[in-house]
């Protein structure tokens, strides 16, 4: 307890950027004091994605190629098309990068998307809670911060494209927010008949227009 009293806290802050169904989850981690030797450390964020959200693995692959983020899906058999009530919680590993504007800060970026939810009888909205992530740290040498806040050991790849496995320290930290709560718009059940009727009507009109265009301008050979 006396050792921890001399340690500066690790502060984690998460926020959601953008509006609509497609958001960006930004995670920032700040150590309580400037530690230049943190350049020899790596930070890994294990983010749990609730059933109300999904991460597109194909989008992540594209972002990795462009060096925008270093995130990879852990969960297998992942269906990005499924609604929230047919989905399972998933996991993503995000290798955080040091913040160029803060010597003792790391940050990580992850695009997330809302899943479709069941329509409600009255309220046209629901809520999805994003719980705080696990914060994993690996350093080439021992630091006081590891002795202060390391809780347990967790095995994970040493780097994004590495097959080597490292023993990461699961770190205790202080979160600015307890959890993130996202407001998700949903449909109303009283609109079901209207939506189905309009959708059917538009489908028939579009199909008819396509058939007319094909017979009018198409070239057929017998």
CSV table of C-alpha atoms in Angstrom, one decimal:
chain,number,residue,atom,x,y,z
A,1,UNK,CA,0.0,0.0,0.0
A,2,UNK,CA,2.9,2.3,0.8
A,3,UNK,CA,4.5,1.6,-2.6
A,4,UNK,CA,1.2,2.4,-4.4
A,5,UNK,CA,0.9,5.7,-2.5
A,6,UNK,CA,4.0,7.0,-4.3
A,7,UNK,CA,2.7,5.9,-7.7
A,8,UNK,CA,1.0,8.2,-10.2
A,9,UNK,CA,-2.3,6.9,-11.5
A,10,UNK,CA,-2.9,5.6,-15.0
A,11,UNK,CA,-5.8,7.5,-16.5
A,12,UNK,CA,-7.9,6.0,-19.3
A,13,UNK,CA,-10.4,8.0,-21.2
A,14,UNK,CA,-12.8,6.8,-23.9
A,15,UNK,CA,-15.0,8.8,-26.2
A,16,UNK,CA,-17.1,8.2,-29.3
A,17,UNK,CA,-16.6,10.4,-32.3
A,18,UNK,CA,-19.0,11.1,-35.2
A,19,UNK,CA,-22.8,10.8,-35.4
A,20,UNK,CA,-25.2,8.3,-36.8
A,21,UNK,CA,-24.7,4.5,-37.1
A,22,UNK,CA,-21.0,4.6,-37.9
A,23,UNK,CA,-18.8,5.9,-35.0
A,24,UNK,CA,-15.1,6.0,-34.0
A,25,UNK,CA,-14.1,4.8,-30.5
A,26,UNK,CA,-11.1,6.7,-29.3
A,27,UNK,CA,-9.1,5.5,-26.3
A,28,UNK,CA,-6.5,7.7,-24.6
A,29,UNK,CA,-4.2,6.5,-21.9
A,30,UNK,CA,-2.1,8.9,-19.8
A,31,UNK,CA,0.5,8.1,-17.2
A,32,UNK,CA,0.6,10.4,-14.2
A,33,UNK,CA,4.1,11.6,-14.8
A,34,UNK,CA,6.4,12.0,-17.8
A,35,UNK,CA,8.4,8.8,-18.3
A,36,UNK,CA,10.7,9.0,-21.2
A,37,UNK,CA,11.6,5.3,-21.0
A,38,UNK,CA,8.0,4.5,-21.9
A,39,UNK,CA,9.3,4.4,-25.5
A,40,UNK,CA,10.5,0.9,-24.7
A,41,UNK,CA,6.9,-0.1,-23.6
A,42,UNK,CA,4.0,-1.3,-25.6
A,43,UNK,CA,0.3,-0.9,-24.7
A,44,UNK,CA,-2.4,-3.3,-25.8
A,45,UNK,CA,-6.1,-2.5,-25.4
A,46,UNK,CA,-8.5,-5.5,-25.2
A,47,UNK,CA,-11.9,-4.0,-26.1
A,48,UNK,CA,-15.1,-5.9,-25.5
A,49,UNK,CA,-17.7,-5.1,-28.2
A,50,UNK,CA,-21.3,-5.4,-26.9
A,51,UNK,CA,-24.0,-7.1,-29.0
A,52,UNK,CA,-25.5,-3.8,-30.0
A,53,UNK,CA,-22.3,-2.9,-31.9
A,54,UNK,CA,-20.0,-4.6,-34.4
A,55,UNK,CA,-16.6,-4.1,-35.8
A,56,UNK,CA,-16.0,-4.8,-39.5
A,57,UNK,CA,-12.9,-7.1,-39.9
A,58,UNK,CA,-12.6,-6.1,-43.6
A,59,UNK,CA,-12.6,-2.4,-42.7
A,60,UNK,CA,-9.9,-3.1,-40.1
A,61,UNK,CA,-7.7,-4.9,-42.7
A,62,UNK,CA,-8.0,-1.9,-44.9
A,63,UNK,CA,-7.1,0.5,-42.1
A,64,UNK,CA,-4.1,-1.6,-41.2
A,65,UNK,CA,-2.9,-1.5,-44.7
A,66,UNK,CA,-3.0,2.3,-44.6
A,67,UNK,CA,-1.4,2.3,-41.2
A,68,UNK,CA,-4.3,4.1,-39.6
A,69,UNK,CA,-4.8,1.7,-36.8
A,70,UNK,CA,-3.4,-1.6,-35.4
A,71,UNK,CA,-6.5,-3.5,-34.5
A,72,UNK,CA,-7.5,-7.1,-35.1
A,73,UNK,CA,-10.5,-9.2,-34.3
A,74,UNK,CA,-10.1,-11.9,-31.7
A,75,UNK,CA,-13.6,-13.5,-32.1
A,76,UNK,CA,-14.2,-16.0,-34.8
A,77,UNK,CA,-17.4,-16.9,-36.8
A,78,UNK,CA,-18.4,-13.2,-36.6
A,79,UNK,CA,-21.5,-12.1,-38.5
A,80,UNK,CA,-21.6,-8.4,-39.2
A,81,UNK,CA,-25.1,-8.6,-40.7
A,82,UNK,CA,-26.8,-10.1,-37.7
A,83,UNK,CA,-29.1,-7.9,-35.5
A,84,UNK,CA,-28.2,-7.3,-31.9
A,85,UNK,CA,-30.6,-10.0,-30.6
A,86,UNK,CA,-28.8,-12.7,-32.6
A,87,UNK,CA,-25.3,-11.5,-31.9
A,88,UNK,CA,-22.7,-12.3,-29.3
A,89,UNK,CA,-20.2,-10.1,-27.6
A,90,UNK,CA,-16.9,-9.9,-29.4
A,91,UNK,CA,-13.3,-8.9,-28.6
A,92,UNK,CA,-10.8,-6.7,-30.4
A,93,UNK,CA,-7.1,-6.2,-29.7
A,94,UNK,CA,-5.8,-2.7,-30.4
A,95,UNK,CA,-2.1,-2.0,-30.3
A,96,UNK,CA,-2.0,1.6,-29.0
A,97,UNK,CA,0.4,4.1,-30.3
A,98,UNK,CA,2.3,6.8,-28.4
A,99,UNK,CA,0.8,10.2,-28.7
A,100,UNK,CA,3.2,12.5,-30.6
A,101,UNK,CA,1.9,15.5,-28.6
A,102,UNK,CA,2.3,13.8,-25.2
A,103,UNK,CA,5.4,12.0,-24.1
A,104,UNK,CA,3.6,9.8,-21.5
A,105,UNK,CA,0.4,9.2,-23.5
A,106,UNK,CA,-0.9,6.5,-25.7
A,107,UNK,CA,-4.0,6.4,-27.9
A,108,UNK,CA,-5.9,3.9,-30.0
A,109,UNK,CA,-8.6,4.2,-32.7
A,110,UNK,CA,-11.4,1.8,-33.5
A,111,UNK,CA,-14.3,2.2,-35.9
A,112,UNK,CA,-17.6,0.7,-34.6
A,113,UNK,CA,-21.0,0.4,-36.1
A,114,UNK,CA,-24.5,0.1,-34.6
A,115,UNK,CA,-26.4,-3.2,-35.2
A,116,UNK,CA,-30.1,-3.2,-36.0
A,117,UNK,CA,-32.3,-3.6,-32.9
A,118,UNK,CA,-35.9,-4.9,-32.5
A,119,UNK,CA,-38.5,-2.2,-33.0
A,120,UNK,CA,-40.1,-0.8,-29.8
A,121,UNK,CA,-43.7,-0.2,-29.0
A,122,UNK,CA,-43.2,3.4,-27.7
A,123,UNK,CA,-39.7,4.7,-27.3
A,124,UNK,CA,-37.8,5.1,-30.6
A,125,UNK,CA,-34.5,4.6,-29.0
A,126,UNK,CA,-32.4,2.1,-27.0
A,127,UNK,CA,-29.1,2.1,-25.3
A,128,UNK,CA,-25.9,0.2,-25.7
A,129,UNK,CA,-23.2,0.1,-23.0
A,130,UNK,CA,-19.5,-0.1,-23.9
A,131,UNK,CA,-17.7,-1.4,-20.9
A,132,UNK,CA,-14.1,-0.3,-20.0
A,133,UNK,CA,-11.4,-2.3,-21.7
A,134,UNK,CA,-8.6,-4.4,-20.3
A,135,UNK,CA,-5.3,-2.4,-20.4
A,136,UNK,CA,-2.3,-4.6,-21.1
A,137,UNK,CA,1.3,-3.4,-20.9
A,138,UNK,CA,4.6,-4.9,-21.9
A,139,UNK,CA,8.0,-3.3,-21.3
A,140,UNK,CA,11.5,-4.4,-22.1
A,141,UNK,CA,12.6,-3.5,-18.6
A,142,UNK,CA,11.0,-3.1,-15.2
A,143,UNK,CA,9.4,0.2,-14.3
A,144,UNK,CA,7.9,1.3,-11.0
A,145,UNK,CA,4.5,1.7,-12.7
A,146,UNK,CA,4.5,-2.1,-13.4
A,147,UNK,CA,5.1,-2.9,-9.8
A,148,UNK,CA,2.4,-0.4,-8.7
A,149,UNK,CA,-0.5,-1.3,-11.0
A,150,UNK,CA,0.2,-4.7,-12.6
A,151,UNK,CA,-2.6,-7.1,-11.5
A,152,UNK,CA,-2.0,-10.3,-13.5
A,153,UNK,CA,-0.3,-11.8,-16.5
A,154,UNK,CA,-2.1,-12.2,-19.9
A,155,UNK,CA,-0.7,-13.9,-23.0
A,156,UNK,CA,-1.1,-12.1,-26.3
A,157,UNK,CA,0.8,-11.6,-29.5
A,158,UNK,CA,3.8,-9.3,-29.0
A,159,UNK,CA,2.9,-7.2,-32.0
A,160,UNK,CA,0.3,-7.0,-34.6
A,161,UNK,CA,2.0,-9.1,-37.2
A,162,UNK,CA,4.1,-11.2,-34.8
A,163,UNK,CA,3.6,-14.9,-34.1
A,164,UNK,CA,5.6,-14.5,-30.9
A,165,UNK,CA,3.6,-14.6,-27.7
A,166,UNK,CA,4.4,-12.2,-24.8
A,167,UNK,CA,3.4,-12.1,-21.2
A,168,UNK,CA,1.5,-8.8,-20.9
A,169,UNK,CA,0.8,-7.1,-17.6
A,170,UNK,CA,-2.9,-6.5,-17.0
A,171,UNK,CA,-2.8,-3.0,-15.5
A,172,UNK,CA,-5.1,-1.3,-13.0
A,173,UNK,CA,-6.2,2.1,-14.0
A,174,UNK,CA,-8.6,5.0,-13.3
A,175,UNK,CA,-11.3,5.6,-15.9
A,176,UNK,CA,-12.6,9.1,-16.6
A,177,UNK,CA,-16.0,7.5,-17.3
A,178,UNK,CA,-17.4,4.4,-15.7
A,179,UNK,CA,-18.7,3.1,-19.0
A,180,UNK,CA,-19.8,4.6,-22.3
A,181,UNK,CA,-23.5,4.6,-23.0
A,182,UNK,CA,-24.6,5.0,-26.6
A,183,UNK,CA,-28.0,6.0,-27.7
A,184,UNK,CA,-29.3,3.9,-30.6
A,185,UNK,CA,-32.4,4.9,-32.7
A,186,UNK,CA,-34.9,2.1,-33.3
A,187,UNK,CA,-38.1,1.7,-35.3
A,188,UNK,CA,-41.6,1.6,-33.8
A,189,UNK,CA,-43.8,-1.4,-34.1
A,190,UNK,CA,-46.8,0.8,-35.1
A,191,UNK,CA,-44.9,1.6,-38.3
A,192,UNK,CA,-44.4,-2.0,-39.3
A,193,UNK,CA,-47.4,-2.2,-41.7
A,194,UNK,CA,-46.6,1.1,-43.3
A,195,UNK,CA,-42.9,0.3,-43.8
A,196,UNK,CA,-43.7,-3.2,-45.3
A,197,UNK,CA,-46.3,-1.7,-47.7
A,198,UNK,CA,-44.1,1.1,-48.9
A,199,UNK,CA,-41.2,-1.3,-49.3
A,200,UNK,CA,-43.3,-3.7,-51.3
A,201,UNK,CA,-44.7,-1.0,-53.5
A,202,UNK,CA,-41.3,0.5,-54.3
A,203,UNK,CA,-39.9,-3.0,-55.1
A,204,UNK,CA,-42.8,-3.6,-57.5
A,205,UNK,CA,-42.3,-0.2,-59.2
A,206,UNK,CA,-38.6,-0.6,-59.5
A,207,UNK,CA,-38.9,-4.2,-60.9
A,208,UNK,CA,-41.5,-3.1,-63.4
A,209,UNK,CA,-39.3,-0.2,-64.5
A,210,UNK,CA,-36.3,-2.5,-65.0
A,211,UNK,CA,-38.4,-5.0,-67.0
A,212,UNK,CA,-39.8,-2.2,-69.2
A,213,UNK,CA,-36.3,-0.9,-69.8
A,214,UNK,CA,-35.0,-4.3,-70.7
A,215,UNK,CA,-37.7,-5.0,-73.2
A,216,UNK,CA,-37.6,-1.5,-74.7
A,217,UNK,CA,-33.8,-1.1,-75.1
A,218,UNK,CA,-32.5,-4.7,-74.8
A,219,UNK,CA,-31.2,-6.6,-77.8
A,220,UNK,CA,-32.3,-10.2,-77.9
A,221,UNK,CA,-31.0,-12.8,-80.3
A,222,UNK,CA,-32.9,-16.0,-81.0
